């Protein structure tokens, strides 16, 4: 064995030992919905964790023991910070002292629906300044297959370090489901694939210290594709039921009853439900990362484009339902007061990113409606004309010409709402089993 070979082996072995005895210094870049829960899990597992984020108020809040993510408890952050297990900084020079780095920065779409890689690139540029032998880097941001090997790897090995020997690089898709009380970062199986077998081994060893179940795969591309398959599967199936909802409307069939009955089949069927449109950072966005990459490989992702189109029609479909309901009462959308009940993109969370409620509000306002909203989790939203604040629910429902249930938050008492509302458009089947004449279902 060459001298270099011995040194290289030592790098992996040393890191492996530090990970196993939890003396590895862990870094998490991007302290959002994905990064903060991950940082907390590793700190709880006994590692010393440093979070890096560009937004100084987030850094300050963590360092003062405060959580700003609904699924991360205040008590956990406060005690981990007090114990010295968790801290945050906006200074990337700390990377020089870190043994592992997880990159959890945003991966949005550009207006053209092309991947916006600027956050990953800028994080990697900073890491590259302080990259050192014996370091494990894991990209967690959802992205197109090939990103880790083609984009991240050259940035980290520019200084001559060799992957799989001097430094280690993996991709591991994040599967967090905000607001899910049953499955959280710790008990969601973690898929990880490395550039080399040594990278995969170290990545799997790392996650096994803090998470319950690790699933190693043979490459970064497989790991990247896993996430895109999962989210594309959801997006396309939601597109299918949304199209069925539009068909059922024409045929006067209750789509919800159809799905409930179909779901009694004990095999070969999985229920998906229609709704006012897709929301959040994953389902409406990630499949377009795949279609972009697939186009480069010469294959058009037709299922994705079609489901994207159908799902994009849903806010319009909801507004049409509002219009038809108002017309039946001898009113027009123009000049009517429409109250939106729930603006978060799904139940029991405070996140409005890509929420269909924003589209529905915009479409109604464009047609001349006066729009208000209430949401127990969201105090205010940004709309085209500025900031809109949540109003008193019962007062607004009593005054409105129509109320639209866009988000079905749990623990909502719908009985007085049904009694007070002139007209309710229920896009989530929140009023299941109730047949009052003022209810219109999707
Ligand atoms: N939110 C989810 O439910 C979810 C689920 C699975 C996967 N993901 C994926 O995980 C990734 C992160 O998503 P998120 O929801 O946590 O985003 P987020 O916006 O909540 O958090 C990202 C954080 O990264 C920080 N940041 C941006 N650029 C940075 C940089 N160069 N250096 C340091 N910090 C930087 C931002 O300030 C922000 O705090 C995305 O790729 C997303 O698609 C998200």
Short mmCIF file of N, CA, C and O in Angstrom, two decimals, residues 221-294:
data_model
loop_
_atom_site.label_atom_id
_atom_site.label_comp_id
_atom_site.label_asym_id
_atom_site.label_seq_id
_atom_site.Cartn_x
_atom_site.Cartn_y
_atom_site.Cartn_z
N UNK A 221 -27.23 9.16 -7.20
CA UNK A 221 -28.31 9.33 -8.18
C UNK A 221 -29.55 8.54 -7.77
O UNK A 221 -30.67 9.03 -7.93
N UNK A 222 -29.35 7.33 -7.25
CA UNK A 222 -30.50 6.55 -6.78
C UNK A 222 -31.18 7.30 -5.64
O UNK A 222 -32.41 7.46 -5.61
N UNK A 223 -30.38 7.78 -4.68
CA UNK A 223 -30.95 8.49 -3.53
C UNK A 223 -31.72 9.73 -3.99
O UNK A 223 -32.80 10.04 -3.48
N UNK A 224 -31.17 10.45 -4.96
CA UNK A 224 -31.84 11.66 -5.47
C UNK A 224 -33.17 11.28 -6.14
O UNK A 224 -34.19 11.95 -5.97
N UNK A 225 -33.14 10.19 -6.90
CA UNK A 225 -34.32 9.76 -7.64
C UNK A 225 -35.42 9.23 -6.72
O UNK A 225 -36.60 9.35 -7.03
N UNK A 226 -35.03 8.65 -5.59
CA UNK A 226 -36.01 8.12 -4.62
C UNK A 226 -36.99 9.22 -4.22
O UNK A 226 -38.21 9.06 -4.24
N UNK A 227 -36.42 10.35 -3.85
CA UNK A 227 -37.26 11.48 -3.40
C UNK A 227 -38.20 11.94 -4.52
O UNK A 227 -39.37 12.25 -4.30
N UNK A 228 -37.65 12.00 -5.74
CA UNK A 228 -38.46 12.48 -6.85
C UNK A 228 -39.56 11.49 -7.20
O UNK A 228 -40.67 11.88 -7.57
N UNK A 229 -39.27 10.19 -7.07
CA UNK A 229 -40.31 9.19 -7.29
C UNK A 229 -41.43 9.38 -6.25
O UNK A 229 -42.60 9.40 -6.60
N UNK A 230 -41.05 9.52 -4.99
CA UNK A 230 -42.05 9.63 -3.92
C UNK A 230 -42.98 10.83 -4.17
O UNK A 230 -44.20 10.72 -4.09
N UNK A 231 -42.37 11.96 -4.47
CA UNK A 231 -43.21 13.16 -4.61
C UNK A 231 -43.95 13.21 -5.94
O UNK A 231 -45.06 13.74 -6.02
N UNK A 232 -43.34 12.62 -6.98
CA UNK A 232 -44.03 12.58 -8.26
C UNK A 232 -45.24 11.63 -8.17
O UNK A 232 -46.31 11.91 -8.72
N UNK A 233 -45.06 10.54 -7.46
CA UNK A 233 -46.15 9.58 -7.22
C UNK A 233 -47.35 10.28 -6.58
O UNK A 233 -48.49 10.13 -7.01
N UNK A 234 -47.07 11.09 -5.57
CA UNK A 234 -48.17 11.82 -4.90
C UNK A 234 -48.80 12.84 -5.85
O UNK A 234 -50.00 12.95 -5.96
N UNK A 235 -47.94 13.59 -6.53
CA UNK A 235 -48.44 14.66 -7.39
C UNK A 235 -49.34 14.12 -8.50
O UNK A 235 -50.39 14.68 -8.80
N UNK A 236 -48.93 13.00 -9.08
CA UNK A 236 -49.69 12.44 -10.20
C UNK A 236 -50.99 11.83 -9.71
O UNK A 236 -52.05 12.00 -10.33
N UNK A 237 -50.96 11.16 -8.57
CA UNK A 237 -52.19 10.57 -8.05
C UNK A 237 -53.18 11.65 -7.59
O UNK A 237 -54.39 11.48 -7.73
N UNK A 238 -52.64 12.73 -7.06
CA UNK A 238 -53.53 13.84 -6.68
C UNK A 238 -54.12 14.45 -7.96
O UNK A 238 -55.31 14.78 -8.02
N UNK A 239 -53.29 14.55 -9.01
CA UNK A 239 -53.79 15.05 -10.30
C UNK A 239 -54.92 14.17 -10.82
O UNK A 239 -55.93 14.67 -11.33
N UNK A 240 -54.76 12.87 -10.67
CA UNK A 240 -55.79 11.94 -11.14
C UNK A 240 -57.11 12.14 -10.38
O UNK A 240 -58.17 12.24 -11.01
N UNK A 241 -57.05 12.23 -9.05
CA UNK A 241 -58.32 12.40 -8.32
C UNK A 241 -58.90 13.79 -8.54
O UNK A 241 -60.12 13.97 -8.52
N UNK A 242 -58.03 14.77 -8.77
CA UNK A 242 -58.57 16.10 -9.07
C UNK A 242 -59.32 16.07 -10.40
O UNK A 242 -60.40 16.68 -10.54
N UNK A 243 -58.78 15.36 -11.38
CA UNK A 243 -59.49 15.26 -12.66
C UNK A 243 -60.81 14.49 -12.48
O UNK A 243 -61.85 14.86 -13.03
N UNK A 244 -60.74 13.43 -11.66
CA UNK A 244 -61.97 12.67 -11.37
C UNK A 244 -63.01 13.55 -10.67
O UNK A 244 -64.21 13.42 -10.92
N UNK A 245 -62.52 14.45 -9.79
CA UNK A 245 -63.46 15.35 -9.10
C UNK A 245 -64.19 16.23 -10.11
O UNK A 245 -65.40 16.47 -9.99
N UNK A 246 -63.45 16.69 -11.12
CA UNK A 246 -64.08 17.54 -12.15
C UNK A 246 -65.06 16.72 -12.97
O UNK A 246 -66.14 17.20 -13.33
N UNK A 247 -64.70 15.47 -13.26
CA UNK A 247 -65.62 14.60 -14.01
C UNK A 247 -66.88 14.33 -13.18
O UNK A 247 -68.00 14.40 -13.69
N UNK A 248 -66.69 14.01 -11.90
CA UNK A 248 -67.82 13.67 -11.02
C UNK A 248 -68.78 14.85 -10.89
O UNK A 248 -69.99 14.67 -10.81
N UNK A 249 -68.21 16.05 -10.87
CA UNK A 249 -69.05 17.25 -10.79
C UNK A 249 -70.01 17.29 -11.98
O UNK A 249 -71.20 17.55 -11.83
N UNK A 250 -69.48 17.01 -13.18
CA UNK A 250 -70.32 17.03 -14.39
C UNK A 250 -71.40 15.95 -14.32
O UNK A 250 -72.47 16.09 -14.88
N UNK A 251 -71.06 14.82 -13.66
CA UNK A 251 -71.98 13.68 -13.63
C UNK A 251 -72.80 13.65 -12.35
O UNK A 251 -73.49 12.68 -12.08
N UNK A 252 -72.68 14.70 -11.54
CA UNK A 252 -73.38 14.78 -10.25
C UNK A 252 -73.13 13.55 -9.37
O UNK A 252 -74.05 12.95 -8.82
N UNK A 253 -71.87 13.16 -9.28
CA UNK A 253 -71.49 12.04 -8.40
C UNK A 253 -70.62 12.62 -7.29
O UNK A 253 -69.77 13.48 -7.54
N UNK A 254 -70.79 12.11 -6.06
CA UNK A 254 -69.99 12.59 -4.94
C UNK A 254 -68.64 11.87 -4.95
O UNK A 254 -68.53 10.69 -4.62
N UNK A 255 -67.58 12.60 -5.33
CA UNK A 255 -66.24 11.99 -5.47
C UNK A 255 -65.73 11.43 -4.14
O UNK A 255 -65.06 10.40 -4.09
N UNK A 256 -66.10 12.07 -3.05
CA UNK A 256 -65.61 11.64 -1.73
C UNK A 256 -66.18 10.28 -1.37
O UNK A 256 -65.49 9.42 -0.82
N UNK A 257 -67.45 10.11 -1.70
CA UNK A 257 -68.08 8.81 -1.42
C UNK A 257 -67.44 7.72 -2.29
O UNK A 257 -67.21 6.60 -1.84
N UNK A 258 -67.13 8.09 -3.54
CA UNK A 258 -66.49 7.13 -4.45
C UNK A 258 -65.14 6.67 -3.87
O UNK A 258 -64.84 5.47 -3.80
N UNK A 259 -64.34 7.64 -3.41
CA UNK A 259 -63.00 7.29 -2.91
C UNK A 259 -63.12 6.44 -1.64
O UNK A 259 -62.42 5.44 -1.48
N UNK A 260 -64.03 6.84 -0.74
CA UNK A 260 -64.19 6.08 0.51
C UNK A 260 -64.56 4.63 0.21
O UNK A 260 -64.04 3.69 0.83
N UNK A 261 -65.46 4.44 -0.75
CA UNK A 261 -65.89 3.07 -1.06
C UNK A 261 -64.76 2.31 -1.74
O UNK A 261 -64.51 1.14 -1.42
N UNK A 262 -64.03 2.98 -2.66
CA UNK A 262 -62.91 2.31 -3.35
C UNK A 262 -61.83 1.90 -2.33
O UNK A 262 -61.18 0.86 -2.48
N UNK A 263 -61.68 2.71 -1.30
CA UNK A 263 -60.62 2.45 -0.31
C UNK A 263 -60.93 1.24 0.57
O UNK A 263 -60.08 0.82 1.36
N UNK A 264 -62.12 0.69 0.44
CA UNK A 264 -62.41 -0.53 1.21
C UNK A 264 -61.73 -1.74 0.56
O UNK A 264 -61.66 -2.80 1.17
N UNK A 265 -61.25 -1.59 -0.67
CA UNK A 265 -60.53 -2.69 -1.32
C UNK A 265 -59.22 -2.92 -0.55
O UNK A 265 -58.43 -1.98 -0.38
N UNK A 266 -59.01 -4.12 -0.04
CA UNK A 266 -57.87 -4.32 0.86
C UNK A 266 -56.52 -4.44 0.14
O UNK A 266 -55.50 -4.59 0.79
N UNK A 267 -56.49 -4.38 -1.16
CA UNK A 267 -55.21 -4.49 -1.88
C UNK A 267 -55.32 -3.68 -3.18
O UNK A 267 -56.42 -3.43 -3.68
N UNK A 268 -54.17 -3.25 -3.68
CA UNK A 268 -54.12 -2.64 -5.01
C UNK A 268 -54.77 -1.28 -5.14
O UNK A 268 -54.97 -0.80 -6.26
N UNK A 269 -55.13 -0.64 -4.05
CA UNK A 269 -55.68 0.72 -4.15
C UNK A 269 -55.20 1.53 -2.96
O UNK A 269 -55.16 1.03 -1.84
N UNK A 270 -54.82 2.76 -3.23
CA UNK A 270 -54.40 3.66 -2.16
C UNK A 270 -55.17 4.97 -2.33
O UNK A 270 -55.12 5.54 -3.42
N UNK A 271 -55.92 5.41 -1.32
CA UNK A 271 -56.74 6.60 -1.55
C UNK A 271 -55.92 7.90 -1.60
O UNK A 271 -55.02 8.10 -0.79
N UNK A 272 -56.22 8.72 -2.57
CA UNK A 272 -55.73 10.10 -2.64
C UNK A 272 -56.98 10.96 -2.74
O UNK A 272 -58.01 10.49 -3.23
N UNK A 273 -56.90 12.20 -2.29
CA UNK A 273 -58.10 13.02 -2.22
C UNK A 273 -57.94 14.29 -3.05
O UNK A 273 -56.85 14.86 -3.11
N UNK A 274 -59.04 14.74 -3.65
CA UNK A 274 -58.96 16.00 -4.40
C UNK A 274 -58.86 17.17 -3.42
O UNK A 274 -59.02 16.99 -2.22
N UNK A 275 -58.58 18.33 -3.93
CA UNK A 275 -58.46 19.50 -3.06
C UNK A 275 -58.38 20.77 -3.88
O UNK A 275 -58.51 20.73 -5.12
N UNK A 276 -58.14 21.90 -3.20
CA UNK A 276 -58.17 23.19 -3.89
C UNK A 276 -56.93 23.47 -4.73
O UNK A 276 -56.84 24.51 -5.39
N UNK A 277 -55.95 22.55 -4.70
CA UNK A 277 -54.70 22.76 -5.45
C UNK A 277 -53.54 22.33 -4.59
O UNK A 277 -53.70 22.10 -3.39
N UNK A 278 -52.37 22.19 -5.21
CA UNK A 278 -51.20 21.73 -4.45
C UNK A 278 -50.54 22.88 -3.71
O UNK A 278 -50.58 24.02 -4.15
N UNK A 279 -49.90 22.54 -2.58
CA UNK A 279 -49.17 23.57 -1.84
C UNK A 279 -47.92 22.99 -1.22
O UNK A 279 -47.66 21.79 -1.32
N UNK A 280 -47.16 23.87 -0.57
CA UNK A 280 -45.95 23.43 0.12
C UNK A 280 -44.72 23.48 -0.77
O UNK A 280 -44.78 23.83 -1.94
N UNK A 281 -43.61 23.08 -0.15
CA UNK A 281 -42.32 23.23 -0.80
C UNK A 281 -41.96 22.01 -1.63
O UNK A 281 -40.94 21.98 -2.32
N UNK A 282 -42.77 20.93 -1.56
CA UNK A 282 -42.34 19.67 -2.18
C UNK A 282 -43.18 19.27 -3.38
O UNK A 282 -42.69 19.26 -4.51
N UNK A 283 -44.44 18.90 -3.12
CA UNK A 283 -45.25 18.26 -4.17
C UNK A 283 -45.42 19.15 -5.42
O UNK A 283 -45.33 18.64 -6.54
N UNK A 284 -45.67 20.46 -5.27
CA UNK A 284 -45.85 21.24 -6.50
C UNK A 284 -44.54 21.53 -7.23
O UNK A 284 -44.56 21.98 -8.36
N UNK A 285 -43.40 21.30 -6.56
CA UNK A 285 -42.12 21.76 -7.11
C UNK A 285 -41.22 20.62 -7.55
O UNK A 285 -40.73 20.59 -8.70
N UNK A 286 -41.02 19.65 -6.67
CA UNK A 286 -40.00 18.61 -6.93
C UNK A 286 -40.17 17.88 -8.26
O UNK A 286 -39.17 17.62 -8.95
N UNK A 287 -41.40 17.49 -8.64
CA UNK A 287 -41.52 16.76 -9.91
C UNK A 287 -40.98 17.54 -11.10
O UNK A 287 -40.52 16.94 -12.09
N UNK A 288 -40.98 18.87 -11.00
CA UNK A 288 -40.46 19.66 -12.13
C UNK A 288 -38.93 19.62 -12.19
O UNK A 288 -38.34 19.88 -13.24
N UNK A 289 -38.28 19.28 -11.07
CA UNK A 289 -36.84 19.03 -11.11
C UNK A 289 -36.58 17.79 -11.97
O UNK A 289 -35.63 17.73 -12.74
N UNK A 290 -37.48 16.80 -11.81
CA UNK A 290 -37.31 15.57 -12.58
C UNK A 290 -37.63 15.82 -14.05
O UNK A 290 -36.90 15.37 -14.94
N UNK A 291 -38.70 16.56 -14.33
CA UNK A 291 -39.05 16.75 -15.73
C UNK A 291 -37.98 17.58 -16.45
O UNK A 291 -37.68 17.35 -17.62
N UNK A 292 -37.37 18.51 -15.72
CA UNK A 292 -36.29 19.32 -16.32
C UNK A 292 -35.10 18.42 -16.71
O UNK A 292 -34.60 18.49 -17.82
N UNK A 293 -34.72 17.54 -15.77
CA UNK A 293 -33.57 16.66 -16.02
C UNK A 293 -33.91 15.64 -17.11
O UNK A 293 -33.09 15.31 -17.97
N UNK A 294 -35.16 15.17 -17.05
CA UNK A 294 -35.57 14.15 -18.01
C UNK A 294 -35.58 14.72 -19.44
O UNK A 294 -35.21 14.03 -20.39
#
